[in-house]
XYZ file of C-alpha atoms in Angstrom:
296
model
C -25.265 63.704 36.614
C -23.844 60.424 37.753
C -22.703 59.391 41.190
C -19.068 58.742 41.821
C -18.161 55.177 40.974
C -15.446 53.158 42.617
C -12.235 54.380 41.045
C -10.138 51.845 39.103
C -7.679 50.209 41.475
C -4.143 51.569 41.346
C -1.346 49.349 42.551
C 0.171 50.598 45.774
C 3.531 49.227 44.796
C 4.501 51.297 41.755
C 7.347 52.994 43.569
C 8.119 49.839 45.532
C 8.389 47.758 42.353
C 10.775 50.181 40.641
C 12.975 50.765 43.658
C 13.082 47.138 44.710
C 14.041 45.910 41.244
C 16.948 48.331 40.957
C 18.319 48.702 44.470
C 17.843 45.434 46.293
C 18.953 41.832 45.844
C 16.499 39.474 44.197
C 15.717 35.933 45.222
C 18.447 33.344 45.062
C 17.809 29.858 43.577
C 17.326 28.613 47.156
C 14.121 30.629 47.327
C 11.983 28.568 44.985
C 8.277 29.294 44.772
C 6.020 26.309 45.285
C 3.350 26.272 42.584
C 1.194 24.045 44.800
C 0.996 26.558 47.647
C -1.912 28.990 47.874
C -3.177 31.395 50.537
C -6.611 32.002 51.989
C -7.493 34.811 54.388
C -10.778 34.392 56.237
C -11.832 31.798 53.681
C -11.155 33.929 50.586
C -8.406 32.980 48.152
C -5.697 35.641 47.987
C -4.944 36.858 44.483
C -1.252 37.495 43.926
C 1.182 37.301 41.012
C 3.793 35.800 43.355
C 3.272 32.449 45.084
C 4.317 31.654 48.654
C 7.804 30.243 48.992
C 9.204 27.444 51.141
C 12.817 28.109 52.114
C 14.756 26.257 54.827
C 11.508 25.145 56.477
C 10.186 28.708 56.503
C 7.202 30.027 54.562
C 7.641 33.441 52.963
C 4.759 35.412 51.450
C 4.378 38.644 49.434
C 4.214 41.484 51.959
C 1.925 43.927 50.172
C -0.998 41.683 49.324
C -1.048 39.948 52.717
C -0.647 43.164 54.714
C -3.327 44.975 52.711
C -5.784 42.160 53.290
C -5.030 42.383 57.013
C -5.893 46.091 57.050
C -2.457 47.695 56.697
C -1.038 50.305 54.334
C 2.327 49.634 52.704
C 4.892 52.252 51.680
C 8.359 52.136 50.132
C 10.951 54.785 51.023
C 14.741 54.945 51.362
C 15.290 51.274 50.442
C 12.969 50.002 53.159
C 9.345 48.979 53.529
C 6.966 50.414 56.107
C 3.506 49.082 56.842
C 1.060 50.713 59.210
C -2.290 49.851 60.754
C -3.786 52.093 63.412
C -1.087 52.564 66.052
C 1.064 49.806 64.544
C 4.125 50.799 62.496
C 6.675 48.282 61.223
C 9.732 48.995 59.117
C 11.946 46.352 57.550
C 14.596 46.088 54.876
C 15.162 43.209 52.444
C 18.319 41.337 53.324
C 18.070 42.112 57.052
C 16.871 39.730 59.764
C 15.713 42.581 61.998
C 12.724 44.901 61.789
C 11.555 47.882 63.823
C 8.084 47.527 65.357
C 6.745 50.645 67.069
C 10.275 51.818 67.727
C 11.597 48.490 69.048
C 13.892 46.136 67.159
C 12.548 42.617 66.617
C 14.163 39.597 64.981
C 12.828 37.718 61.958
C 13.329 33.989 61.465
C 14.250 34.494 57.785
C 15.573 37.372 55.692
C 13.069 39.277 53.534
C 14.074 39.439 49.878
C 12.795 40.422 46.432
C 10.903 37.918 44.267
C 9.631 39.212 40.909
C 9.652 42.767 42.234
C 7.685 41.798 45.355
C 9.050 41.889 48.893
C 8.789 38.416 50.448
C 8.635 38.198 54.245
C 8.301 35.359 56.781
C 4.662 34.412 57.275
C 5.275 33.735 60.959
C 6.401 37.334 61.465
C 3.266 38.749 59.806
C 0.994 36.408 61.768
C 2.560 37.451 65.072
C 2.499 41.124 64.097
C -1.196 41.139 63.191
C -2.300 38.586 65.784
C -3.580 36.093 63.204
C -3.956 32.341 63.323
C -2.186 30.363 60.612
C -3.000 26.837 59.521
C -2.148 24.481 56.694
C -4.416 22.168 54.753
C -3.219 19.588 52.270
C -4.720 17.513 49.522
C -4.009 17.780 45.835
C -2.391 21.113 46.748
C -1.430 22.815 49.981
C -3.265 25.867 51.281
C -2.051 28.306 53.912
C -5.049 29.562 55.885
C -4.902 32.847 57.765
C -7.739 33.593 60.166
C -8.498 36.945 61.763
C -10.965 38.002 64.431
C -14.315 39.229 63.065
C -15.638 42.685 63.779
C -18.153 42.630 66.634
C -20.838 45.329 66.881
C -22.589 45.232 70.219
C -22.281 41.530 70.917
C -22.893 40.348 67.355
C -20.071 39.245 65.014
C -20.184 40.767 61.540
C -20.240 38.269 58.687
C -20.103 40.733 55.785
C -20.340 44.396 54.869
C -22.938 45.083 52.180
C -22.070 48.109 50.061
C -24.531 49.743 47.672
C -24.238 52.692 45.293
C -26.460 54.008 42.496
C -25.875 55.515 39.074
C -28.261 57.589 36.945
C -29.840 54.354 35.805
C -29.576 51.414 38.208
C -27.266 50.484 41.030
C -24.738 47.945 42.324
C -24.840 45.886 45.514
C -21.686 44.110 46.693
C -20.503 42.361 49.835
C -17.087 42.437 51.498
C -16.225 39.344 53.529
C -12.736 40.117 54.875
C -12.702 40.807 58.618
C -9.899 43.370 58.377
C -11.700 45.376 55.683
C -14.935 45.378 57.689
C -13.121 46.497 60.841
C -11.223 49.249 59.028
C -14.313 50.648 57.301
C -16.359 50.498 60.500
C -13.630 52.368 62.394
C -13.459 55.018 59.655
C -17.206 55.540 59.877
C -17.340 55.699 63.662
C -14.153 57.633 64.330
C -14.845 60.365 61.770
C -18.294 61.361 62.945
C -18.341 65.105 63.457
C -20.918 67.224 65.211
C -24.541 66.129 65.198
C -26.702 68.006 62.689
C -30.295 67.998 61.518
C -31.227 66.120 58.372
C -30.693 68.248 55.248
C -33.779 69.687 53.593
C -33.093 67.860 50.330
C -31.359 64.487 50.014
C -31.792 61.368 47.869
C -29.912 58.781 45.813
C -29.915 61.152 42.816
C -28.304 64.612 42.709
C -30.842 67.435 42.659
C -29.334 70.208 40.537
C -32.306 72.518 41.033
C -31.935 73.231 44.765
C -28.708 74.578 46.349
C -27.754 72.627 49.461
C -29.055 69.300 48.148
C -27.224 66.093 49.012
C -27.003 62.793 47.153
C -26.115 59.422 48.624
C -22.601 58.290 47.709
C -22.926 54.882 49.316
C -24.826 52.728 51.758
C -22.893 50.553 54.235
C -24.784 47.768 55.963
C -22.984 45.471 58.426
C -24.657 42.052 58.382
C -24.706 39.103 60.787
C -24.266 35.507 59.631
C -27.993 35.248 58.816
C -27.770 38.321 56.595
C -29.616 40.593 59.017
C -28.537 44.212 59.424
C -26.638 44.998 62.631
C -25.656 48.563 61.797
C -26.125 50.786 58.734
C -24.580 54.068 57.642
C -25.212 56.264 54.575
C -22.682 58.791 53.273
C -24.037 61.871 51.487
C -22.178 64.403 49.351
C -23.175 68.014 48.706
C -24.265 68.626 45.119
C -21.647 71.034 43.815
C -23.427 72.273 40.681
C -23.982 75.757 42.106
C -21.939 78.956 42.611
C -19.790 78.881 45.739
C -21.792 81.629 47.437
C -24.956 79.529 47.190
C -23.207 76.620 48.968
C -21.749 78.690 51.799
C -22.594 77.187 55.161
C -23.239 73.686 53.827
C -20.935 70.824 54.811
C -19.397 68.851 51.950
C -20.146 65.393 53.390
C -22.714 64.127 55.861
C -23.059 60.754 57.573
C -26.454 59.323 58.408
C -26.376 56.680 61.134
C -29.532 54.858 60.070
C -29.591 52.615 63.120
C -29.560 55.594 65.484
C -31.539 57.868 63.111
C -28.923 60.578 63.577
C -27.041 62.799 61.099
C -23.419 63.912 61.530
C -20.903 66.053 59.733
C -18.468 63.630 58.094
C -14.855 63.879 56.967
C -14.413 63.966 53.150
C -10.940 62.434 53.512
C -12.413 59.544 55.522
C -14.974 58.998 52.755
C -12.149 58.808 50.196
C -10.228 56.345 52.383
C -13.310 54.131 52.566
C -13.469 54.094 48.751
C -9.810 53.118 48.673
C -10.503 50.224 51.043
C -13.349 49.016 48.814
C -11.130 49.234 45.738
C -8.417 47.251 47.501
C -10.917 44.620 48.641
C -12.173 44.324 45.056
C -8.670 44.025 43.607
C -7.689 41.346 46.113
C -10.804 39.207 45.717
C -12.677 40.124 48.908
C -15.585 41.923 47.241
C -18.403 39.930 45.650
C -21.000 41.594 43.443
C -24.519 40.590 44.472
C -26.520 42.535 41.887
C -25.908 45.079 39.125
C -28.788 46.903 37.471
C -26.739 49.713 35.895
C -27.715 50.342 32.268
């Protein structure tokens, strides 16, 4: 039996793309993409099929890819776009210079619009919304740099999140460098700890299909400082389900092992799935780097 692998990334914007292309105005000739412009977030180049645009001395960027890489979720409904992050909720509509942020109307310095089925929004608005710093570097091409605040555990800034999972034969180790991804995953781990429990009687990297109540490790999450030293580590375990339901009664589906504290907790299965989604998104957008792969 193999462990769950990272699921293939599915674009968040399927519904957004269809609705936007049929219901909303597309870019006018005045909104011309600059092939020389590129975007970096926390030092990583942002991968997008739509380039930033300079229009009337304003820079507009694709909403989905920037917002995702800043830790937000994007949704399309009723001809408008909503993106959320924690307690933040913003709704805007292409063609309108106003948006609603946590129930209050705010003004944008340029109208959002559709460019190649992507919603383009003013960069300044996103930077202010997410509290980011924006800079510009020039040379042979111009780069927009977006900087976010790193996750701090204790008093130590996190440089990267090292993620490891195993298959029947071999395993994969990767690192995520984006500050927003690291913060989001850390919050999901910490905020979804359930009651403290004792360590299970049987647990390992590989599923044990001989003993009911065995757990196998879905993933290992190690937050590293700039020297590559571990600051905090968590392991997520899943109950081996290859037994009749009556033999699994009383066992929790997922457990979290806080390795740093040497303490086990009941863990939320939905939080585990959301963490996988974050890793998939980081991989799709170029924020996940594979360090080693021994899967055969």
